[in-house]
C-alpha positions as YAML, in Angstrom:
chain: A
units: angstrom
residues:
- id: 1
  name: UNK
  ca: [-66.82, 17.32, -22.78]
- id: 2
  name: UNK
  ca: [-63.77, 20.04, -22.59]
- id: 3
  name: UNK
  ca: [-62.55, 17.29, -19.68]
- id: 4
  name: UNK
  ca: [-62.78, 14.30, -22.09]
- id: 5
  name: UNK
  ca: [-61.11, 16.25, -24.68]
- id: 6
  name: UNK
  ca: [-58.19, 17.12, -22.57]
- id: 7
  name: UNK
  ca: [-57.48, 13.82, -21.40]
- id: 8
  name: UNK
  ca: [-55.69, 12.65, -24.36]
- id: 9
  name: UNK
  ca: [-53.43, 15.63, -24.03]
- id: 10
  name: UNK
  ca: [-52.71, 14.60, -20.24]
- id: 11
  name: UNK
  ca: [-52.18, 11.25, -21.20]
- id: 12
  name: UNK
  ca: [-49.70, 12.16, -24.03]
- id: 13
  name: UNK
  ca: [-48.07, 14.39, -21.56]
- id: 14
  name: UNK
  ca: [-47.54, 11.98, -18.92]
- id: 15
  name: UNK
  ca: [-46.30, 9.36, -21.41]
- id: 16
  name: UNK
  ca: [-43.65, 11.94, -22.99]
- id: 17
  name: UNK
  ca: [-42.67, 12.50, -19.03]
- id: 18
  name: UNK
  ca: [-42.00, 8.89, -18.38]
- id: 19
  name: UNK
  ca: [-40.30, 8.58, -21.52]
- id: 20
  name: UNK
  ca: [-38.02, 11.56, -20.46]
- id: 21
  name: UNK
  ca: [-37.49, 10.19, -17.25]
- id: 22
  name: UNK
  ca: [-33.78, 8.66, -16.49]
- id: 23
  name: UNK
  ca: [-32.74, 6.32, -13.57]
- id: 24
  name: UNK
  ca: [-30.04, 7.69, -11.70]
- id: 25
  name: UNK
  ca: [-26.90, 5.74, -10.74]
- id: 26
  name: UNK
  ca: [-26.75, 3.82, -7.63]
- id: 27
  name: UNK
  ca: [-23.90, 2.87, -5.02]
- id: 28
  name: UNK
  ca: [-21.80, 5.29, -6.42]
- id: 29
  name: UNK
  ca: [-18.56, 4.82, -4.64]
- id: 30
  name: UNK
  ca: [-15.02, 6.28, -4.48]
- id: 31
  name: UNK
  ca: [-11.90, 3.99, -3.74]
- id: 32
  name: UNK
  ca: [-9.22, 6.73, -2.73]
- id: 33
  name: UNK
  ca: [-5.93, 5.63, -1.35]
- id: 34
  name: UNK
  ca: [-1.96, 5.37, -2.18]
- id: 35
  name: UNK
  ca: [-2.67, 7.66, -5.08]
- id: 36
  name: UNK
  ca: [-5.02, 5.29, -6.86]
- id: 37
  name: UNK
  ca: [-8.60, 7.07, -7.03]
- id: 38
  name: UNK
  ca: [-11.40, 4.46, -8.81]
- id: 39
  name: UNK
  ca: [-14.89, 5.99, -9.14]
- id: 40
  name: UNK
  ca: [-17.41, 3.04, -9.05]
- id: 41
  name: UNK
  ca: [-21.77, 2.97, -9.53]
- id: 42
  name: UNK
  ca: [-24.12, 0.28, -10.61]
- id: 43
  name: UNK
  ca: [-26.76, 0.61, -12.97]
- id: 44
  name: UNK
  ca: [-29.88, -1.23, -13.67]
- id: 45
  name: UNK
  ca: [-31.17, -2.07, -16.71]
- id: 46
  name: UNK
  ca: [-28.71, -0.38, -19.59]
- id: 47
  name: UNK
  ca: [-30.85, 1.43, -21.89]
- id: 48
  name: UNK
  ca: [-29.99, 1.74, -25.63]
- id: 49
  name: UNK
  ca: [-27.40, 4.82, -25.75]
- id: 50
  name: UNK
  ca: [-27.48, 5.13, -22.35]
- id: 51
  name: UNK
  ca: [-23.80, 7.02, -21.36]
- id: 52
  name: UNK
  ca: [-22.76, 8.26, -17.96]
- id: 53
  name: UNK
  ca: [-21.23, 11.62, -17.28]
- id: 54
  name: UNK
  ca: [-19.15, 12.18, -14.49]
- id: 55
  name: UNK
  ca: [-18.67, 15.80, -13.29]
- id: 56
  name: UNK
  ca: [-16.01, 17.25, -10.91]
- id: 57
  name: UNK
  ca: [-15.48, 20.33, -9.56]
- id: 58
  name: UNK
  ca: [-12.11, 21.02, -8.14]
- id: 59
  name: UNK
  ca: [-11.77, 23.17, -5.37]
- id: 60
  name: UNK
  ca: [-9.50, 25.58, -7.16]
- id: 61
  name: UNK
  ca: [-9.55, 24.87, -11.15]
- id: 62
  name: UNK
  ca: [-12.18, 24.48, -14.08]
- id: 63
  name: UNK
  ca: [-14.91, 21.86, -13.97]
- id: 64
  name: UNK
  ca: [-14.17, 18.75, -15.16]
- id: 65
  name: UNK
  ca: [-16.49, 16.32, -17.59]
- id: 66
  name: UNK
  ca: [-15.36, 12.96, -18.15]
- id: 67
  name: UNK
  ca: [-17.85, 10.30, -20.60]
- id: 68
  name: UNK
  ca: [-17.95, 6.78, -19.49]
- id: 69
  name: UNK
  ca: [-19.38, 4.02, -21.81]
- id: 70
  name: UNK
  ca: [-21.98, 1.78, -20.41]
- id: 71
  name: UNK
  ca: [-20.41, -1.16, -19.98]
- id: 72
  name: UNK
  ca: [-17.47, -0.02, -17.65]
- id: 73
  name: UNK
  ca: [-19.53, 1.65, -14.86]
- id: 74
  name: UNK
  ca: [-15.97, 2.83, -13.49]
- id: 75
  name: UNK
  ca: [-13.47, 5.66, -13.97]
- id: 76
  name: UNK
  ca: [-10.11, 5.97, -12.81]
- id: 77
  name: UNK
  ca: [-9.29, 9.18, -11.26]
- id: 78
  name: UNK
  ca: [-5.97, 9.06, -10.18]
- id: 79
  name: UNK
  ca: [-4.76, 12.16, -11.80]
- id: 80
  name: UNK
  ca: [-6.78, 13.91, -9.32]
- id: 81
  name: UNK
  ca: [-4.43, 13.25, -6.35]
- id: 82
  name: UNK
  ca: [-3.25, 17.01, -5.90]
- id: 83
  name: UNK
  ca: [-2.96, 17.09, -1.47]
- id: 84
  name: UNK
  ca: [-3.55, 21.12, -2.69]
- id: 85
  name: UNK
  ca: [-6.96, 20.53, -3.70]
- id: 86
  name: UNK
  ca: [-10.40, 18.96, -2.95]
- id: 87
  name: UNK
  ca: [-12.95, 17.66, -5.40]
- id: 88
  name: UNK
  ca: [-16.61, 17.70, -5.34]
- id: 89
  name: UNK
  ca: [-18.18, 14.98, -8.15]
- id: 90
  name: UNK
  ca: [-21.44, 13.53, -9.26]
- id: 91
  name: UNK
  ca: [-22.37, 10.78, -11.80]
- id: 92
  name: UNK
  ca: [-24.96, 11.18, -14.37]
- id: 93
  name: UNK
  ca: [-26.80, 9.06, -16.30]
- id: 94
  name: UNK
  ca: [-27.74, 10.25, -20.15]
- id: 95
  name: UNK
  ca: [-30.14, 8.84, -22.52]
- id: 96
  name: UNK
  ca: [-30.15, 11.41, -25.86]
- id: 97
  name: UNK
  ca: [-30.97, 14.78, -24.65]
- id: 98
  name: UNK
  ca: [-32.30, 13.34, -21.36]
- id: 99
  name: UNK
  ca: [-30.52, 13.25, -17.81]
- id: 100
  name: UNK
  ca: [-30.97, 11.87, -14.73]
- id: 101
  name: UNK
  ca: [-30.62, 13.16, -11.41]
- id: 102
  name: UNK
  ca: [-27.16, 13.40, -10.14]
- id: 103
  name: UNK
  ca: [-25.73, 10.66, -7.68]
- id: 104
  name: UNK
  ca: [-25.15, 10.37, -5.43]
- id: 105
  name: UNK
  ca: [-27.53, 13.24, -3.95]
- id: 106
  name: UNK
  ca: [-25.17, 14.96, -2.22]
- id: 107
  name: UNK
  ca: [-22.38, 14.22, -4.22]
- id: 108
  name: UNK
  ca: [-18.70, 13.24, -2.89]
- id: 109
  name: UNK
  ca: [-16.19, 15.37, -1.83]
- id: 110
  name: UNK
  ca: [-13.05, 13.83, -1.54]
- id: 111
  name: UNK
  ca: [-9.09, 15.03, -0.82]
- id: 112
  name: UNK
  ca: [-5.52, 14.14, -0.34]
- id: 113
  name: UNK
  ca: [-5.09, 16.94, 2.51]
- id: 114
  name: UNK
  ca: [-4.78, 15.43, 5.75]
- id: 115
  name: UNK
  ca: [-6.41, 18.40, 7.18]
- id: 116
  name: UNK
  ca: [-9.18, 18.96, 4.81]
- id: 117
  name: UNK
  ca: [-12.86, 19.16, 5.34]
- id: 118
  name: UNK
  ca: [-13.96, 17.12, 3.19]
- id: 119
  name: UNK
  ca: [-16.54, 13.89, 3.80]
- id: 120
  name: UNK
  ca: [-14.21, 11.56, 2.36]
- id: 121
  name: UNK
  ca: [-10.04, 11.64, 2.98]
- id: 122
  name: UNK
  ca: [-7.75, 9.79, 0.99]
- id: 123
  name: UNK
  ca: [-4.29, 8.52, 2.56]
- id: 124
  name: UNK
  ca: [-0.73, 6.71, 1.86]
- id: 125
  name: UNK
  ca: [0.28, 3.41, 3.37]
- id: 126
  name: UNK
  ca: [4.08, 3.60, 4.79]
- id: 127
  name: UNK
  ca: [6.12, 1.07, 2.69]
- id: 128
  name: UNK
  ca: [7.65, -2.20, 3.83]
- id: 129
  name: UNK
  ca: [9.83, -1.58, 6.89]
- id: 130
  name: UNK
  ca: [12.77, -3.57, 7.94]
- id: 131
  name: UNK
  ca: [13.57, -3.86, 11.67]
- id: 132
  name: UNK
  ca: [16.57, -5.37, 13.06]
- id: 133
  name: UNK
  ca: [17.58, -5.57, 16.46]
- id: 134
  name: UNK
  ca: [21.48, -3.92, 17.36]
- id: 135
  name: UNK
  ca: [23.43, -4.34, 20.15]
- id: 136
  name: UNK
  ca: [23.38, -2.37, 23.48]
- id: 137
  name: UNK
  ca: [19.47, -2.26, 23.58]
- id: 138
  name: UNK
  ca: [18.90, -0.79, 20.12]
- id: 139
  name: UNK
  ca: [16.99, -1.64, 16.96]
- id: 140
  name: UNK
  ca: [17.50, -0.14, 13.29]
- id: 141
  name: UNK
  ca: [14.71, 0.55, 10.77]
- id: 142
  name: UNK
  ca: [14.86, 1.25, 7.04]
- id: 143
  name: UNK
  ca: [12.21, 1.92, 4.84]
- id: 144
  name: UNK
  ca: [11.70, 3.85, 1.06]
- id: 145
  name: UNK
  ca: [10.66, 7.35, 1.72]
- id: 146
  name: UNK
  ca: [6.94, 7.13, 1.02]
- id: 147
  name: UNK
  ca: [7.11, 9.78, -1.62]
- id: 148
  name: UNK
  ca: [8.93, 8.09, -3.78]
- id: 149
  name: UNK
  ca: [7.82, 4.58, -2.89]
- id: 150
  name: UNK
  ca: [4.39, 5.53, -4.02]
- id: 151
  name: UNK
  ca: [5.21, 7.59, -7.29]
- id: 152
  name: UNK
  ca: [7.60, 4.62, -8.31]
- id: 153
  name: UNK
  ca: [4.34, 2.18, -7.97]
- id: 154
  name: UNK
  ca: [2.00, 4.60, -9.99]
- id: 155
  name: UNK
  ca: [4.70, 4.79, -12.76]
- id: 156
  name: UNK
  ca: [4.96, 0.96, -12.78]
- id: 157
  name: UNK
  ca: [0.86, 0.99, -13.02]
- id: 158
  name: UNK
  ca: [0.10, -0.52, -16.89]
- id: 159
  name: UNK
  ca: [-3.03, 1.60, -16.54]
- id: 160
  name: UNK
  ca: [-2.21, 4.81, -18.71]
- id: 161
  name: UNK
  ca: [-5.00, 6.65, -17.11]
- id: 162
  name: UNK
  ca: [-3.16, 6.07, -13.58]
- id: 163
  name: UNK
  ca: [0.38, 7.20, -14.76]
- id: 164
  name: UNK
  ca: [-1.22, 10.37, -15.93]
- id: 165
  name: UNK
  ca: [-0.56, 11.59, -12.41]
- id: 166
  name: UNK
  ca: [1.11, 14.77, -12.65]
- id: 167
  name: UNK
  ca: [4.08, 13.86, -14.59]
- id: 168
  name: UNK
  ca: [5.81, 17.10, -14.09]
- id: 169
  name: UNK
  ca: [5.99, 16.28, -10.31]
- id: 170
  name: UNK
  ca: [7.64, 13.05, -10.58]
- id: 171
  name: UNK
  ca: [10.23, 12.76, -7.67]
- id: 172
  name: UNK
  ca: [13.77, 12.32, -8.14]
- id: 173
  name: UNK
  ca: [15.95, 11.12, -5.19]
- id: 174
  name: UNK
  ca: [17.21, 14.72, -5.05]
- id: 175
  name: UNK
  ca: [14.21, 16.47, -4.39]
- id: 176
  name: UNK
  ca: [11.95, 14.63, -2.07]
- id: 177
  name: UNK
  ca: [9.71, 16.33, 0.04]
- id: 178
  name: UNK
  ca: [10.31, 16.59, 3.83]
- id: 179
  name: UNK
  ca: [8.40, 13.19, 5.32]
- id: 180
  name: UNK
  ca: [7.53, 14.15, 9.18]
- id: 181
  name: UNK
  ca: [6.89, 11.22, 11.25]
- id: 182
  name: UNK
  ca: [7.00, 9.64, 15.27]
- id: 183
  name: UNK
  ca: [7.77, 6.28, 15.97]
- id: 184
  name: UNK
  ca: [6.28, 4.23, 18.95]
- id: 185
  name: UNK
  ca: [7.89, 1.24, 20.48]
- id: 186
  name: UNK
  ca: [5.64, -1.42, 21.74]
- id: 187
  name: UNK
  ca: [3.86, -0.29, 24.94]
- id: 188
  name: UNK
  ca: [6.15, 2.77, 25.10]
- id: 189
  name: UNK
  ca: [3.86, 5.87, 25.88]
- id: 190
  name: UNK
  ca: [6.55, 8.36, 24.49]
- id: 191
  name: UNK
  ca: [7.16, 9.14, 20.85]
- id: 192
  name: UNK
  ca: [10.22, 9.28, 18.87]
- id: 193
  name: UNK
  ca: [9.92, 12.30, 16.19]
- id: 194
  name: UNK
  ca: [12.08, 12.42, 13.19]
- id: 195
  name: UNK
  ca: [12.17, 13.78, 9.56]
- id: 196
  name: UNK
  ca: [13.64, 12.28, 6.64]
- id: 197
  name: UNK
  ca: [14.41, 13.47, 2.94]
- id: 198
  name: UNK
  ca: [16.78, 10.79, 2.16]
- id: 199
  name: UNK
  ca: [15.65, 8.23, -0.38]
- id: 200
  name: UNK
  ca: [16.18, 5.72, 2.48]
- id: 201
  name: UNK
  ca: [14.57, 6.82, 6.05]
- id: 202
  name: UNK
  ca: [16.57, 4.96, 8.80]
- id: 203
  name: UNK
  ca: [17.37, 5.15, 11.85]
- id: 204
  name: UNK
  ca: [18.57, 3.31, 15.50]
- id: 205
  name: UNK
  ca: [16.31, 3.78, 18.47]
- id: 206
  name: UNK
  ca: [16.69, 2.36, 22.03]
- id: 207
  name: UNK
  ca: [14.20, -0.05, 23.20]
- id: 208
  name: UNK
  ca: [13.65, -2.03, 26.29]
- id: 209
  name: UNK
  ca: [15.43, -5.10, 26.01]
- id: 210
  name: UNK
  ca: [13.74, -7.08, 28.60]
- id: 211
  name: UNK
  ca: [10.55, -7.19, 26.05]
- id: 212
  name: UNK
  ca: [10.15, -10.48, 24.33]
- id: 213
  name: UNK
  ca: [10.15, -8.61, 21.00]
- id: 214
  name: UNK
  ca: [10.31, -5.22, 19.58]
- id: 215
  name: UNK
  ca: [7.63, -3.75, 17.56]
- id: 216
  name: UNK
  ca: [7.29, -0.09, 15.95]
- id: 217
  name: UNK
  ca: [4.31, 1.75, 14.86]
- id: 218
  name: UNK
  ca: [5.15, 4.43, 12.28]
- id: 219
  name: UNK
  ca: [2.92, 7.36, 10.98]
- id: 220
  name: UNK
  ca: [3.34, 10.56, 9.64]
- id: 221
  name: UNK
  ca: [2.98, 12.76, 6.76]
- id: 222
  name: UNK
  ca: [4.46, 14.06, 3.63]
- id: 223
  name: UNK
  ca: [3.29, 16.64, 1.38]
- id: 224
  name: UNK
  ca: [0.16, 17.36, 3.68]
- id: 225
  name: UNK
  ca: [-0.57, 13.85, 3.18]
- id: 226
  name: UNK
  ca: [-1.36, 11.34, 6.10]
- id: 227
  name: UNK
  ca: [0.85, 8.22, 5.99]
- id: 228
  name: UNK
  ca: [-0.59, 5.13, 8.00]
- id: 229
  name: UNK
  ca: [1.32, 1.95, 9.09]
- id: 230
  name: UNK
  ca: [-0.77, -1.18, 7.87]
- id: 231
  name: UNK
  ca: [0.74, -3.35, 10.36]
- id: 232
  name: UNK
  ca: [3.53, -3.56, 13.32]
- id: 233
  name: UNK
  ca: [7.06, -4.25, 12.13]
- id: 234
  name: UNK
  ca: [8.74, -5.99, 14.84]
- id: 235
  name: UNK
  ca: [12.01, -7.76, 15.71]
- id: 236
  name: UNK
  ca: [13.38, -10.10, 17.66]
- id: 237
  name: UNK
  ca: [15.56, -9.21, 20.72]
- id: 238
  name: UNK
  ca: [19.39, -9.99, 20.54]
- id: 239
  name: UNK
  ca: [20.52, -13.47, 22.60]
- id: 240
  name: UNK
  ca: [22.35, -12.35, 25.27]
- id: 241
  name: UNK
  ca: [26.60, -12.38, 24.63]
- id: 242
  name: UNK
  ca: [27.05, -15.47, 27.47]
- id: 243
  name: UNK
  ca: [24.28, -17.69, 25.42]
- id: 244
  name: UNK
  ca: [26.05, -16.80, 22.26]
- id: 245
  name: UNK
  ca: [29.63, -17.50, 23.52]
- id: 246
  name: UNK
  ca: [28.08, -21.08, 25.16]
- id: 247
  name: UNK
  ca: [26.91, -22.47, 21.85]
- id: 248
  name: UNK
  ca: [30.35, -21.15, 20.48]
- id: 249
  name: UNK
  ca: [32.09, -23.28, 22.79]
- id: 250
  name: UNK
  ca: [29.95, -26.24, 22.36]
- id: 251
  name: UNK
  ca: [30.64, -26.28, 18.44]
- id: 252
  name: UNK
  ca: [34.16, -25.95, 19.23]
- id: 253
  name: UNK
  ca: [34.45, -28.66, 21.45]
- id: 254
  name: UNK
  ca: [32.32, -31.01, 19.08]
- id: 255
  name: UNK
  ca: [34.56, -30.45, 15.90]
- id: 256
  name: UNK
  ca: [37.86, -30.99, 17.97]
- id: 257
  name: UNK
  ca: [36.16, -34.38, 19.35]
- id: 258
  name: UNK
  ca: [35.04, -35.25, 16.05]
- id: 259
  name: UNK
  ca: [38.79, -34.77, 14.50]
- id: 260
  name: UNK
  ca: [40.38, -36.66, 17.56]
- id: 261
  name: UNK
  ca: [38.47, -39.37, 17.01]
- id: 262
  name: UNK
  ca: [38.80, -39.27, 13.11]
- id: 263
  name: UNK
  ca: [42.73, -39.71, 13.38]
- id: 264
  name: UNK
  ca: [42.60, -42.39, 15.87]
- id: 265
  name: UNK
  ca: [40.43, -44.49, 13.69]
- id: 266
  name: UNK
  ca: [42.74, -43.72, 10.83]
- id: 267
  name: UNK
  ca: [46.17, -44.16, 12.93]
- id: 268
  name: UNK
  ca: [44.40, -47.71, 14.18]
- id: 269
  name: UNK
  ca: [43.64, -48.97, 10.55]
- id: 270
  name: UNK
  ca: [47.30, -48.31, 9.32]
- id: 271
  name: UNK
  ca: [48.74, -50.11, 12.34]
- id: 272
  name: UNK
  ca: [46.24, -52.93, 12.18]
- id: 273
  name: UNK
  ca: [47.24, -53.65, 8.28]
- id: 274
  name: UNK
  ca: [50.97, -53.37, 8.36]
- id: 275
  name: UNK
  ca: [50.85, -56.06, 10.97]
- id: 276
  name: UNK
  ca: [48.85, -58.48, 9.14]
- id: 277
  name: UNK
  ca: [51.19, -61.25, 7.97]
- id: 278
  name: UNK
  ca: [50.76, -62.36, 4.20]
- id: 279
  name: UNK
  ca: [49.20, -65.86, 3.57]
- id: 280
  name: UNK
  ca: [52.15, -68.90, 3.32]
- id: 281
  name: UNK
  ca: [50.64, -69.49, -0.38]
- id: 282
  name: UNK
  ca: [52.08, -66.11, -1.22]
- id: 283
  name: UNK
  ca: [55.52, -66.38, 0.10]
- id: 284
  name: UNK
  ca: [58.21, -66.96, -2.39]
- id: 285
  name: UNK
  ca: [60.29, -69.92, -1.69]
...
């Protein structure tokens, strides 16, 4: 009889536990690149009154808590791009006073510091590079300083949350951090090492003129953040001087011949018109 009397209480407890259980978010991912950081996740059935709590613990600093409405399922955390810090984050589903288990199980750690021990390291793309071939077996390259390029891009972002990124640290052309980088030309094994603190980084470097084209791979670091090329930047070799002179000579000769022929035609027309007699009917008696 005691077992029978306890059975409804057991069912009631089981029911309360099942009602209190909240499914955790799934597929929690972070895309952090070029100082633009987006946290995303999925969720099955969106229960009434459900919200999502994102907790972020910086290595240096206080715990940060963000609340996200169910229809969004993402959070812009571009303001957390300090290369001098690293971060641990979790996403929790909340219904009333009940919370899910944090997701993912081991959380996400990330940092823009290229030598950090976090599982996810964020980096910057090298800005577009213009490469031109110069005389005497050299090429010249030019690109905007990466720090200036990415902060300008961030300030142009229409999302106000992205523009929160350390407004006090917005760079000016007179106080850019040093960009240290290496340039590898084609299949050469030797790298060229340079640094840049100007708004536009440019340099002339020697190349092998026997190569069909000259391609550069540029990598480096600025403010402890890795900067990587997204492609090879190439320039075609200059045409040898003798080939250039041949083309010039041919063009000059063609112009002379064309001009001479035009003069001959005009002189011929003038002479033939002057020697043509008037019709008899037009001569006055």
